[in-house]
RNA sequence: GGGCCUGUAGCUCAGUCAGGUAGAGCGUCGGACUUUUAAUCCGAUGGUCGCGGGUUCGAACCCCGUCAGGCCCGCCA
């Protein structure tokens, strides 16, 4: 059974109505690591729906969290905003400094700035969660009841956090962080509490009162999370392994939520995604790849497959080079399979059955539209990459595919894929291995090993290509003819041509590539090869 | 210090919860095809299941120990 179905099944034992939740702090550029958070939730929700459960899938935007520091991608002027809530400060402008004008005129916030592109990517990926803005929830009083209980039980909660996380909290710790005199959440001390007011003093010399029913502050993370579970009614949440460790926020959260009068959600801990060769993703180091950027390279269903095929506790290495080709080709292979009939075979071992079920489940989760069957395009990424490099016009790509019988007609799906492919080829991510290059200078080492037959073919070929009409068909017949004239196998002509023109033993279909090149420069190259073999 | 996760074929991983002959895909090699989509099709190759004990008729799986890598216990998915 697919991991999402396993999660759904265990949810079904607990009831029929469920809220699957996810949450991210919009503190900077979103990356594909965040995508795992949201897709893991989305897949559980989908599986639960498929299992006949009544599911609500929510995405909590943690806009009430403060700006921790002036990140590298921010301008110095953000110094004044540190400690203030992400949903209450301006978005960065082109220079990375706060755009106060847009903030005052349109209410365009830091949180929205980073969230917006992510939401756009999500809709392309087929994820449509109910959005909950955390800051807005505080301000409109959704947290009121639970914040009150938390403040009333301050001692019990403090004891719980200290015991479970084995970390000591300061003497004046209180389960409510009031906004200080500068509108920030730091450098403030709670001095008293009488519902709904929390009294405070801050290091700037200010004192004041924070009304916990009006969002004049927030619950600290370890209480904020369980409080959300409570008022939203969360029954299942997937979260990163940082929260999942012993003594981490899930460990304290599951106890605190019960102090607040609710049951803890079913957890699912997932591993990080790293970029191949670059280590863990980190916005500050800059080795991130955003969902938008990823979508320019691969179609959404393939991105979904990446998450769906790995169990959540497996670390994923996202490889934007050759790994992408393998992944995309795997998608095509899976799409071409008929899992239903494979499973109908009752001689299958349990192991084989599990494997087929998982593959089938992964494909069900990979579709951007729930219930839509993926169908193979019968054009591999590899093949498309070749065509895209040799043919400038999309129409020529389609013509070639139709002519070879690979496709009957062009579909929007294929057009979309070619579009992304061209993007990929132009990007830094495109692997050298896939890039095709006609040599500028002869590869002397390869030419040295030429036999006399091969040298003769080369001579013939040089003459023939000099005279031939410069189009794909003519070139295509020229090459094998160069060998036939000598009563040698046509195949040998290709070997010679690859060695001379590309410096490889084999390669993609030559004629269309050469047709795209300049006849003069090919002739020169071949002449240089000839000289080198004399 | 405490805890979590991972370790299975050259690579990526299933299989561990419910113990029953070690599985896929990729790669590699071979064959078919022969104006070749580095294509496609067919076949083969491939593992002391990190290591050592224990339980069992039987262990990749359960238990104990151990090694290695990653991570958490400071609100970075």
XYZ file of C-alpha atoms in Angstrom, chain A residues 21-398:
378
model
C -2.971 20.445 8.052
C 0.281 21.911 6.806
C 2.038 25.106 7.763
C 4.968 27.192 6.617
C 6.558 30.391 7.834
C 6.881 32.839 4.917
C 10.224 34.173 6.089
C 11.853 34.130 2.671
C 11.867 32.518 -0.748
C 10.017 29.225 -0.786
C 11.898 26.213 -2.061
C 11.107 22.649 -3.051
C 11.688 21.554 0.533
C 8.545 23.451 1.420
C 6.869 21.637 -1.401
C 7.398 18.373 0.408
C 5.539 19.732 3.425
C 2.552 20.733 1.395
C 2.549 17.779 -0.998
C 2.874 15.266 1.803
C -0.256 16.789 3.328
C -1.982 16.969 -0.031
C -1.315 13.308 -0.742
C -2.610 12.176 2.627
C -5.710 14.272 2.053
C -6.182 12.783 -1.395
C -5.747 9.255 -0.115
C -8.209 9.926 2.684
C -10.721 11.258 0.187
C -10.222 8.180 -1.963
C -10.905 6.103 1.137
C -14.271 7.788 1.467
C -13.417 10.114 4.328
C -14.624 13.674 4.680
C -11.416 15.693 4.474
C -10.510 19.326 4.803
C -6.987 20.195 3.698
C -5.583 23.377 5.165
C -2.408 25.386 4.753
C -1.590 27.644 7.654
C 0.512 30.623 6.744
C 2.567 31.476 9.786
C 2.439 35.188 9.203
C 2.319 35.900 12.946
C 5.923 34.734 13.316
C 8.472 37.490 13.718
C 11.278 38.416 11.360
C 14.232 36.762 13.094
C 17.022 38.741 11.590
C 18.064 40.678 8.532
C 18.666 37.823 6.115
C 21.357 38.062 3.473
C 18.809 38.751 0.772
C 17.390 41.716 2.696
C 18.599 45.299 2.825
C 19.946 46.942 5.956
C 16.790 48.945 6.431
C 15.086 45.783 7.630
C 16.938 46.199 10.913
C 13.982 48.196 12.192
C 11.579 45.333 11.421
C 13.405 42.555 13.235
C 11.129 41.050 15.831
C 8.006 42.268 14.089
C 5.468 39.953 12.557
C 5.891 38.870 8.945
C 2.309 39.731 8.154
C 2.707 43.212 9.603
C 5.823 44.480 7.865
C 6.416 45.652 4.282
C 7.666 43.414 1.505
C 11.148 43.982 0.148
C 11.515 46.193 -2.910
C 13.965 45.629 -5.755
C 16.903 46.536 -3.553
C 15.749 44.301 -0.743
C 14.649 47.158 1.470
C 11.145 47.593 2.906
C 8.679 48.961 0.395
C 6.746 51.242 2.737
C 4.762 52.858 -0.024
C 3.166 49.662 -1.216
C 2.716 48.589 2.369
C 0.717 51.689 3.270
C -1.184 51.972 0.033
C -2.023 48.355 -0.735
C -1.227 46.648 2.546
C 1.315 44.518 0.644
C 3.202 42.603 3.321
C 6.397 40.654 3.634
C 4.425 37.441 4.105
C 2.339 38.005 0.983
C 5.363 38.851 -1.090
C 6.924 35.445 -0.544
C 3.686 33.522 -0.377
C 2.191 34.687 -3.659
C 4.585 32.956 -6.074
C 4.408 29.800 -4.004
C 0.629 29.750 -4.227
C 0.871 30.181 -7.961
C 3.190 27.189 -8.177
C 0.848 25.214 -5.941
C -2.103 25.781 -8.201
C -0.054 24.585 -11.140
C 0.867 21.502 -9.156
C -2.766 20.861 -8.406
C -2.703 21.658 -4.706
C -5.695 23.630 -3.529
C -5.647 23.954 0.243
C -7.898 26.120 2.358
C -5.636 28.976 3.396
C -5.506 30.126 6.968
C -3.603 33.278 7.749
C -2.267 32.929 11.245
C -1.865 36.624 12.030
C -5.368 37.316 10.839
C -6.610 34.441 12.980
C -5.063 35.990 16.088
C -6.498 39.392 15.288
C -9.977 38.066 14.705
C -9.951 36.198 17.981
C -9.847 32.592 16.776
C -7.148 31.839 19.298
C -8.953 33.568 22.200
C -10.415 30.566 23.993
C -7.299 28.434 23.782
C -4.968 31.323 24.556
C -6.989 31.883 27.705
C -6.647 28.267 28.781
C -2.941 28.402 28.041
C -2.479 31.506 30.168
C -4.618 30.032 32.939
C -2.478 26.884 32.899
C 0.819 28.679 32.469
C 2.552 26.629 35.154
C 1.446 23.278 33.810
C 2.546 24.199 30.311
C 5.881 25.461 31.534
C 6.407 22.230 33.440
C 5.541 20.206 30.365
C 7.970 22.008 28.078
C 10.775 21.837 30.618
C 10.211 18.152 31.270
C 9.740 16.980 27.685
C 12.338 19.135 25.972
C 14.675 19.090 28.974
C 15.336 22.741 28.541
C 14.961 25.325 31.213
C 12.632 28.239 30.649
C 13.320 31.666 32.122
C 11.714 32.568 35.431
C 9.314 35.049 33.898
C 8.343 32.787 31.025
C 4.698 33.096 30.091
C 2.701 31.318 27.380
C 1.928 34.553 25.585
C 4.356 36.835 23.788
C 2.988 40.372 23.830
C 3.876 42.910 21.188
C 6.321 45.397 22.693
C 6.355 49.143 22.378
C 7.959 48.854 18.954
C 5.474 46.317 17.683
C 7.920 43.446 18.018
C 7.801 40.155 19.875
C 11.248 40.247 21.427
C 12.832 41.924 24.437
C 9.611 41.956 26.375
C 8.784 40.621 29.812
C 5.381 39.617 31.098
C 4.627 41.168 34.467
C 1.054 40.143 35.099
C -2.076 38.540 33.697
C -5.776 39.137 34.192
C -7.862 37.877 31.332
C -7.836 39.117 28.641
C -4.918 41.319 29.510
C -1.262 40.411 29.699
C 0.837 43.157 31.281
C 4.355 43.708 30.095
C 7.469 45.848 30.176
C 10.144 45.939 27.504
C 13.815 46.738 27.191
C 12.989 50.018 25.490
C 11.446 51.231 28.713
C 7.904 50.742 27.554
C 5.065 49.120 29.470
C 1.666 48.101 28.297
C -1.190 45.681 28.115
C -1.701 43.001 25.489
C -5.244 41.754 24.868
C -4.921 38.071 24.004
C -8.273 38.067 22.229
C -7.201 40.745 19.775
C -3.930 39.460 18.532
C -1.820 41.980 20.397
C 0.868 39.348 20.534
C 0.924 35.628 19.939
C 1.444 32.300 21.585
C 5.031 31.058 21.516
C 5.576 28.394 18.865
C 5.338 25.396 21.171
C 1.864 26.487 22.236
C 0.864 28.219 19.027
C 1.033 24.915 17.160
C -1.170 22.840 19.487
C -3.553 25.796 19.800
C -3.974 25.737 16.025
C -4.679 22.016 16.149
C -7.328 22.814 18.715
C -9.323 25.575 17.092
C -8.966 24.256 13.559
C -9.660 20.686 14.617
C -6.554 19.228 12.983
C -6.530 15.423 12.980
C -3.427 14.835 10.890
C -0.307 16.795 10.159
C 2.921 16.046 8.324
C 5.935 17.975 9.558
C 9.679 18.112 9.112
C 12.025 16.006 11.144
C 13.128 19.041 13.124
C 9.751 19.134 14.807
C 9.567 15.397 15.068
C 12.631 14.716 17.186
C 12.296 13.608 20.773
C 11.830 16.706 22.889
C 10.850 18.640 19.771
C 7.744 20.674 19.333
C 5.525 17.739 18.418
C 6.492 15.972 21.629
C 5.494 18.960 23.743
C 2.616 19.841 21.464
C 0.877 16.512 21.874
C 0.767 17.032 25.616
C -0.081 20.703 25.523
C -2.983 20.210 23.146
C -4.525 17.924 25.715
C -4.098 20.559 28.417
C -6.016 22.779 26.013
C -8.773 20.205 25.798
C -8.136 18.626 22.398
C -6.624 15.485 20.965
C -3.253 15.529 19.171
C -3.276 14.938 15.417
C -1.782 11.888 13.797
C 1.794 12.814 13.000
C 3.877 11.991 9.964
C 7.508 13.043 10.011
C 9.234 13.688 6.745
C 12.903 14.044 5.795
C 14.576 16.954 4.067
C 15.109 17.403 0.379
C 18.625 18.373 -0.585
C 20.061 19.532 -3.855
C 22.353 16.947 -5.332
C 25.920 17.866 -4.629
C 25.022 20.973 -2.702
C 23.842 19.660 0.630
C 20.735 20.616 2.535
C 18.648 23.374 1.142
C 19.201 26.668 2.843
C 17.917 30.044 1.760
C 20.733 31.885 3.465
C 23.454 29.960 1.625
C 21.570 30.417 -1.604
C 21.607 26.798 -2.698
C 17.894 26.603 -3.142
C 15.698 25.826 -6.019
C 12.244 27.273 -5.895
C 9.060 25.519 -6.922
C 8.715 28.017 -9.737
C 12.184 27.337 -11.003
C 11.628 23.599 -10.727
C 8.411 23.917 -12.699
C 10.257 25.604 -15.519
C 12.241 22.441 -15.926
C 9.752 19.663 -15.276
C 6.022 19.323 -15.509
C 4.102 19.344 -12.229
C 3.155 15.675 -12.316
C 6.799 14.699 -12.425
C 7.577 16.966 -9.492
C 4.718 15.287 -7.643
C 6.084 11.872 -8.538
C 9.379 12.810 -6.928
C 7.604 13.298 -3.608
C 5.076 10.514 -4.074
C 7.501 7.733 -4.874
C 9.666 8.252 -1.812
C 8.393 7.374 1.601
C 8.325 10.499 3.756
C 11.117 9.318 6.028
C 13.484 8.964 3.097
C 15.750 11.875 2.339
C 15.385 13.045 -1.252
C 18.243 14.327 -3.327
C 16.875 16.558 -6.005
C 19.067 16.352 -9.039
C 18.375 18.958 -11.693
C 20.785 17.294 -14.116
C 20.724 13.683 -15.298
C 18.521 12.729 -12.356
C 15.739 14.681 -13.960
C 15.993 12.609 -17.112
C 15.835 9.414 -15.122
C 12.892 10.690 -13.114
C 10.988 11.842 -16.160
C 11.618 8.613 -18.011
C 10.493 6.695 -14.945
C 7.276 8.673 -15.052
C 6.722 7.715 -18.675
C 7.340 4.068 -17.956
C 4.935 4.086 -15.044
C 2.339 5.921 -17.081
C 2.492 3.254 -19.752
C 1.770 0.426 -17.329
C -1.611 -1.118 -16.707
C -1.539 -1.748 -12.981
C -5.029 -3.170 -12.935
C -4.213 -6.115 -15.123
C -0.837 -6.612 -13.471
C -2.560 -6.986 -10.121
C -5.123 -9.385 -11.542
C -2.401 -12.017 -11.765
C -2.900 -14.110 -8.665
C 0.413 -15.912 -8.907
C 2.145 -12.737 -7.726
C 4.171 -12.995 -4.558
C 3.295 -10.658 -1.731
C 6.441 -8.714 -2.452
C 5.663 -8.239 -6.119
C 2.137 -7.211 -5.276
C 3.340 -4.577 -2.826
C 5.686 -3.202 -5.435
C 2.956 -2.860 -8.036
C 0.558 -1.329 -5.530
C 3.128 1.244 -4.475
C 3.925 2.178 -8.041
C 0.252 2.481 -8.807
C -0.280 4.575 -5.677
C 2.608 6.859 -6.533
C 1.100 7.515 -9.940
C -2.299 8.190 -8.415
C -0.624 10.785 -6.194
C 1.434 12.210 -9.020
C -1.539 13.326 -11.060
C -2.282 17.010 -10.659
C -5.965 16.212 -10.891
C -7.302 13.670 -8.448
C -8.619 10.627 -10.250
C -7.180 11.541 -13.606
C -5.316 8.726 -15.249
C -1.858 9.606 -16.473
C -1.143 8.556 -19.995
C 2.248 8.055 -21.472
C 3.368 10.512 -24.098
C 5.584 7.802 -25.615
C 8.273 10.401 -26.030
C 11.059 10.129 -23.504
C 12.763 13.149 -22.003
C 15.973 12.000 -23.559
C 14.517 11.871 -26.987
C 12.779 15.195 -26.631
C 16.010 16.754 -25.413
C 17.701 15.621 -28.606
C 14.964 16.915 -30.815
C 14.742 20.199 -28.984
C 18.447 20.755 -29.465
C 18.484 19.888 -33.144
C 15.318 21.619 -34.223
C 14.706 25.265 -33.578
C 11.080 25.161 -34.610
C 8.558 23.282 -32.512
C 6.755 22.291 -35.684
C 9.831 20.422 -36.902
C 9.983 18.520 -33.623
C 6.387 17.419 -34.061
